[in-house]
CSV table of C-alpha atoms in Angstrom, one decimal:
chain,number,residue,atom,x,y,z
O,53,MET,CA,0.0,-0.1,-0.1
O,54,SER,CA,3.0,2.3,-0.1
O,55,ALA,CA,2.8,5.1,-2.5
O,56,GLU,CA,6.6,5.3,-3.0
O,57,PRO,CA,7.8,4.5,-6.5
O,58,SER,CA,9.8,1.4,-6.6
O,59,THR,CA,13.3,1.7,-8.3
O,60,GLU,CA,12.1,-0.1,-11.2
O,61,ASP,CA,9.8,2.8,-12.0
O,62,LEU,CA,12.7,5.5,-11.9
O,63,VAL,CA,14.4,6.5,-15.3
O,64,ALA,CA,18.3,6.6,-14.7
O,65,ASP,CA,19.7,10.2,-14.8
O,66,VAL,CA,23.2,10.9,-14.4
O,67,PHE,CA,22.6,14.6,-13.9
O,68,ALA,CA,20.8,13.6,-10.5
O,69,ARG,CA,23.4,13.5,-7.9
O,70,ASP,CA,22.1,10.5,-6.2
O,71,CYS,CA,21.3,8.5,-9.2
O,72,THR,CA,23.3,5.2,-9.3
O,73,SER,CA,23.8,5.6,-13.0
O,74,ARG,CA,26.2,8.6,-12.1
O,75,ARG,CA,28.4,6.3,-10.0
O,76,ALA,CA,28.4,3.9,-12.8
O,77,LEU,CA,29.5,6.6,-15.3
O,78,GLU,CA,32.2,7.7,-12.9
O,79,ASN,CA,33.4,4.4,-12.6
O,80,VAL,CA,34.1,4.0,-16.5
O,81,THR,CA,35.2,7.6,-17.0
O,82,GLY,CA,37.3,7.9,-13.8
O,83,LYS,CA,40.9,8.6,-14.1
O,84,TRP,CA,41.8,4.9,-14.8
O,85,GLY,CA,38.5,3.0,-15.7
O,86,GLY,CA,38.1,4.2,-19.0
O,87,LEU,CA,41.8,3.3,-20.2
O,88,ALA,CA,41.4,-0.2,-18.4
O,89,LEU,CA,38.2,-0.8,-20.3
O,90,THR,CA,39.8,0.4,-23.6
O,91,ALA,CA,43.0,-1.8,-22.9
O,92,LEU,CA,40.8,-4.9,-22.5
O,93,ARG,CA,39.3,-4.6,-26.1
O,94,GLU,CA,42.7,-5.8,-27.0
O,95,GLY,CA,41.8,-9.2,-25.2
O,96,PRO,CA,42.2,-10.8,-21.8
O,97,TYR,CA,44.9,-9.2,-19.7
O,98,ARG,CA,46.7,-10.5,-16.5
O,99,PHE,CA,47.0,-8.1,-13.8
O,100,ASN,CA,50.8,-7.2,-14.3
O,101,ALA,CA,50.3,-7.0,-18.3
O,102,LEU,CA,47.5,-4.5,-17.8
O,103,ARG,CA,49.5,-2.4,-15.4
O,104,ARG,CA,52.2,-2.0,-17.9
O,105,ARG,CA,49.7,-1.2,-20.7
O,106,VAL,CA,47.9,1.5,-18.6
O,107,ASP,CA,51.0,3.3,-18.1
O,108,GLY,CA,51.3,5.3,-14.7
O,109,VAL,CA,48.6,3.4,-12.8
O,110,SER,CA,49.8,2.3,-9.3
O,111,GLU,CA,49.0,-1.5,-8.4
O,112,LYS,CA,46.5,0.0,-5.6
O,113,MET,CA,44.5,2.1,-8.0
O,114,LEU,CA,44.4,-0.6,-10.7
O,115,ALA,CA,43.3,-3.0,-8.2
O,116,GLN,CA,40.3,-0.7,-7.1
O,117,THR,CA,39.5,0.3,-10.6
O,118,LEU,CA,39.2,-3.3,-11.6
O,119,GLN,CA,37.1,-4.2,-8.4
O,120,ALA,CA,34.7,-1.3,-9.3
O,121,LEU,CA,34.4,-2.5,-13.1
O,122,GLU,CA,33.8,-6.1,-11.9
O,123,ARG,CA,31.1,-5.1,-9.3
O,124,ASP,CA,29.3,-3.1,-12.1
O,125,GLY,CA,29.4,-6.0,-14.4
O,126,LEU,CA,31.8,-4.5,-17.0
O,127,VAL,CA,34.8,-6.8,-16.3
O,128,LYS,CA,35.1,-10.5,-15.5
O,129,ARG,CA,37.8,-11.7,-13.2
O,130,GLU,CA,38.7,-15.3,-13.9
O,131,VAL,CA,41.1,-17.6,-12.0
O,132,LEU,CA,42.6,-20.1,-14.4
O,133,ALA,CA,43.3,-23.5,-13.3
O,134,THR,CA,46.9,-23.3,-14.0
O,135,ILE,CA,50.0,-24.1,-12.1
O,136,PRO,CA,50.5,-21.4,-10.6
O,137,ALA,CA,47.0,-20.3,-10.7
O,138,ARG,CA,46.5,-17.2,-13.2
O,139,VAL,CA,44.0,-14.4,-12.8
O,140,GLU,CA,42.8,-13.0,-16.1
O,141,TYR,CA,40.6,-10.0,-16.6
O,142,THR,CA,38.2,-9.9,-19.6
O,143,LEU,CA,35.4,-7.8,-20.6
O,144,THR,CA,31.9,-8.8,-20.3
O,145,PRO,CA,29.2,-8.2,-23.1
O,146,LEU,CA,28.2,-5.0,-21.4
O,147,GLY,CA,31.7,-3.9,-20.5
O,148,ALA,CA,32.5,-4.5,-24.5
O,149,ASP,CA,29.9,-2.2,-25.5
O,150,VAL,CA,30.9,0.6,-22.9
O,151,ALA,CA,34.5,0.0,-24.1
O,152,GLU,CA,33.6,0.6,-27.8
O,153,GLN,CA,31.9,4.0,-26.8
O,154,ILE,CA,34.9,5.1,-24.8
O,155,PHE,CA,37.3,4.0,-27.5
O,156,GLY,CA,35.3,6.1,-29.9
O,157,LEU,CA,35.8,9.1,-27.4
O,158,ILE,CA,39.5,8.5,-27.3
O,159,GLU,CA,40.0,8.1,-31.0
O,160,LEU,CA,38.2,11.5,-31.3
O,161,ILE,CA,40.3,13.1,-28.9
O,162,GLU,CA,43.6,11.6,-30.3
O,163,SER,CA,42.7,12.8,-33.8
O,164,ARG,CA,41.8,16.3,-32.6
O,165,MET,CA,44.8,16.9,-30.4
O,166,PRO,CA,46.4,19.5,-32.8
O,167,GLU,CA,43.1,21.8,-32.0
O,168,VAL,CA,43.5,21.2,-28.5
O,169,THR,CA,47.0,22.0,-28.4
O,170,ALA,CA,46.4,25.3,-30.3
O,171,ALA,CA,43.6,26.3,-28.0
O,172,ARG,CA,45.8,25.8,-25.0
O,173,ALA,CA,48.4,28.0,-26.5
O,174,ASP,CA,46.1,30.5,-27.4
O,175,TYR,CA,44.5,30.6,-23.9
O,176,ASP,CA,47.9,30.6,-22.1
O,177,ALA,CA,48.8,33.6,-24.0
O,178,ASN,CA,45.7,35.6,-23.0
O,179,HIS,CA,45.3,34.8,-19.4
E,264,MET,CA,70.5,19.4,-36.6
E,265,SER,CA,68.8,17.9,-33.3
E,266,ALA,CA,67.5,14.4,-33.7
E,267,GLU,CA,64.8,14.8,-31.2
E,268,PRO,CA,61.3,14.3,-33.0
E,269,SER,CA,59.3,17.4,-32.9
E,270,THR,CA,55.7,17.1,-31.1
E,271,GLU,CA,54.3,17.4,-34.7
E,272,ASP,CA,55.6,14.0,-35.5
E,273,LEU,CA,54.2,12.3,-32.4
E,274,VAL,CA,51.1,10.3,-32.6
E,275,ALA,CA,48.7,11.1,-29.5
E,276,ASP,CA,48.3,8.1,-27.3
E,277,VAL,CA,46.2,8.5,-24.1
E,278,PHE,CA,48.0,5.3,-22.7
E,279,ALA,CA,51.3,7.0,-22.4
E,280,ARG,CA,51.3,8.7,-19.0
E,281,ASP,CA,53.0,11.9,-20.5
E,282,CYS,CA,51.1,12.4,-23.7
E,283,THR,CA,49.0,15.5,-23.5
E,284,SER,CA,46.0,13.8,-24.9
E,285,ARG,CA,45.5,12.0,-21.7
E,286,ARG,CA,45.1,15.2,-19.7
E,287,ALA,CA,42.6,16.1,-22.5
E,288,LEU,CA,40.7,12.9,-22.1
E,289,GLU,CA,40.8,13.4,-18.2
E,290,ASN,CA,39.2,16.8,-18.6
E,291,VAL,CA,36.4,15.5,-20.5
E,292,THR,CA,35.8,12.7,-18.5
E,293,GLY,CA,36.6,13.9,-14.9
E,294,LYS,CA,34.0,14.0,-12.3
E,295,TRP,CA,32.4,17.0,-13.8
E,296,GLY,CA,33.6,17.5,-17.2
E,297,GLY,CA,31.4,15.0,-19.1
E,298,LEU,CA,28.4,16.2,-17.5
E,299,ALA,CA,29.1,19.9,-18.0
E,300,LEU,CA,29.8,19.2,-21.7
E,301,THR,CA,26.6,17.2,-22.2
E,302,ALA,CA,24.5,19.7,-20.3
E,303,LEU,CA,25.8,22.4,-22.7
E,304,ARG,CA,24.4,20.3,-25.6
E,305,GLU,CA,21.0,21.7,-24.6
E,306,GLY,CA,22.2,25.1,-25.4
E,307,PRO,CA,24.2,28.0,-23.9
E,308,TYR,CA,24.1,28.1,-20.1
E,309,ARG,CA,24.9,30.8,-17.6
E,310,PHE,CA,27.0,29.7,-14.8
E,311,ASN,CA,24.3,29.4,-12.1
E,312,ALA,CA,21.8,27.7,-14.4
E,313,LEU,CA,24.5,25.2,-15.5
E,314,ARG,CA,25.4,24.5,-11.7
E,315,ARG,CA,21.8,23.7,-11.1
E,316,ARG,CA,21.7,21.4,-14.1
E,317,VAL,CA,24.9,19.6,-13.1
E,318,ASP,CA,23.1,18.6,-9.5
E,319,GLY,CA,25.7,18.3,-6.7
E,320,VAL,CA,28.7,20.3,-8.2
E,321,SER,CA,30.1,23.0,-6.1
E,322,GLU,CA,30.7,26.6,-7.2
E,323,LYS,CA,34.5,26.0,-7.0
E,324,MET,CA,34.6,22.8,-9.0
E,325,LEU,CA,32.1,24.1,-11.7
E,326,ALA,CA,34.6,27.2,-12.1
E,327,GLN,CA,37.6,24.9,-12.5
E,328,THR,CA,35.9,22.4,-14.8
E,329,LEU,CA,34.9,25.2,-17.3
E,330,GLN,CA,38.3,26.6,-17.1
E,331,ALA,CA,39.9,23.6,-18.0
E,332,LEU,CA,37.3,22.9,-20.9
E,333,GLU,CA,37.8,26.4,-22.1
E,334,ARG,CA,41.6,26.1,-22.3
E,335,ASP,CA,41.2,22.8,-24.2
E,336,GLY,CA,39.0,24.6,-26.8
E,337,LEU,CA,36.0,22.8,-26.0
E,338,VAL,CA,33.9,25.5,-24.2
E,339,LYS,CA,33.7,29.3,-25.3
E,340,ARG,CA,33.0,31.7,-22.4
E,341,GLU,CA,31.3,34.9,-23.7
E,342,VAL,CA,30.7,38.1,-21.8
E,343,LEU,CA,27.5,39.7,-23.3
E,344,ALA,CA,27.1,43.2,-23.4
E,345,THR,CA,24.1,43.6,-21.3
E,346,ILE,CA,23.4,45.7,-18.3
E,347,PRO,CA,24.3,43.8,-15.9
E,348,ALA,CA,26.9,42.0,-18.0
E,349,ARG,CA,26.1,38.5,-18.4
E,350,VAL,CA,28.6,35.5,-18.9
E,351,GLU,CA,27.5,32.6,-21.2
E,352,TYR,CA,29.2,29.4,-21.8
E,353,THR,CA,28.7,27.6,-25.3
E,354,LEU,CA,30.2,24.7,-26.9
E,355,THR,CA,32.9,25.1,-29.6
E,356,PRO,CA,32.5,23.0,-32.6
E,357,LEU,CA,35.2,20.4,-31.3
E,358,GLY,CA,33.3,20.6,-27.8
E,359,ALA,CA,30.0,19.6,-29.7
E,360,ASP,CA,31.7,16.6,-31.3
E,361,VAL,CA,33.3,15.5,-27.9
E,362,ALA,CA,29.9,16.0,-26.1
E,363,GLU,CA,28.0,14.0,-28.7
E,364,GLN,CA,30.4,11.2,-28.0
E,365,ILE,CA,30.0,11.4,-24.3
E,366,PHE,CA,26.2,11.7,-24.7
E,367,GLY,CA,26.4,8.3,-26.6
E,368,LEU,CA,28.1,6.9,-23.5
E,369,ILE,CA,25.7,8.3,-21.0
E,370,GLU,CA,22.7,6.9,-23.0
E,371,LEU,CA,24.4,3.6,-23.1
E,372,ILE,CA,25.0,3.6,-19.3
E,373,GLU,CA,21.5,4.9,-18.6
E,374,SER,CA,19.9,2.3,-20.6
E,375,ARG,CA,21.7,-0.5,-19.4
E,376,MET,CA,21.4,0.2,-15.6
E,377,PRO,CA,19.2,-2.8,-14.7
E,378,GLU,CA,22.1,-4.9,-15.8
E,379,VAL,CA,24.6,-2.8,-13.6
E,380,THR,CA,22.3,-2.9,-10.8
E,381,ALA,CA,21.9,-6.8,-11.0
E,382,ALA,CA,25.6,-7.2,-11.4
E,383,ARG,CA,26.2,-5.1,-8.3
E,384,ALA,CA,23.7,-7.2,-6.2
E,385,ASP,CA,25.3,-10.4,-7.4
E,386,TYR,CA,28.8,-9.2,-6.5
E,387,ASP,CA,27.6,-7.9,-3.1
E,388,ALA,CA,26.1,-11.2,-2.5
E,389,ASN,CA,29.4,-13.0,-3.2
E,390,HIS,CA,32.0,-10.9,-1.6
């Protein structure tokens, strides 16, 4: 008999500060989330190899990043039955879709860097 | 006679920690950059209206965010010749392209939130 809407009825809105979708967006766009997802487009990675690929990330930050992405269902952590045991990270189907979108953003920015660099020089000369 | 490559010869690579493109990527995907750019897809905004739209951002953080986006050439800050003077923020053509890509990411995440929520419940039940 409650008049409160169930969460099923709510539409996700990243602009609302308490919407869970904003947290999910932050996990994939945070300092390392986007790079980790994009690297995993290349195939499964073991932790240390992924750390080398995402140049500059600390062990602790990469572990936190992967944990958040795993919790959101974007990355799968798999312990392989090898001796010694290996841990491998792969994209889930949802993670692959998100990574594709982020990859598009990265390609766009990389290709437009001459414009960005020119804008920065202009800004710095006038401020 | 220097053998050093000029920056013109370098290809932008966000995976390299010192590449300027990584900083540009962080500015658009940082905690508030993506939301500010996406809001500006809706049209020009004055500072306080934009702050209301991007629910939860502080005045200081929004000012810093807009300054970084302006420096990167993604947002244009315009002082209108009204009395009292008004300051308006709009997307540049480059900013519009970047905002479109981020909007695609937001739409994807918002539409897939049921999967994310289910993954979180599953993760929390098993960790």
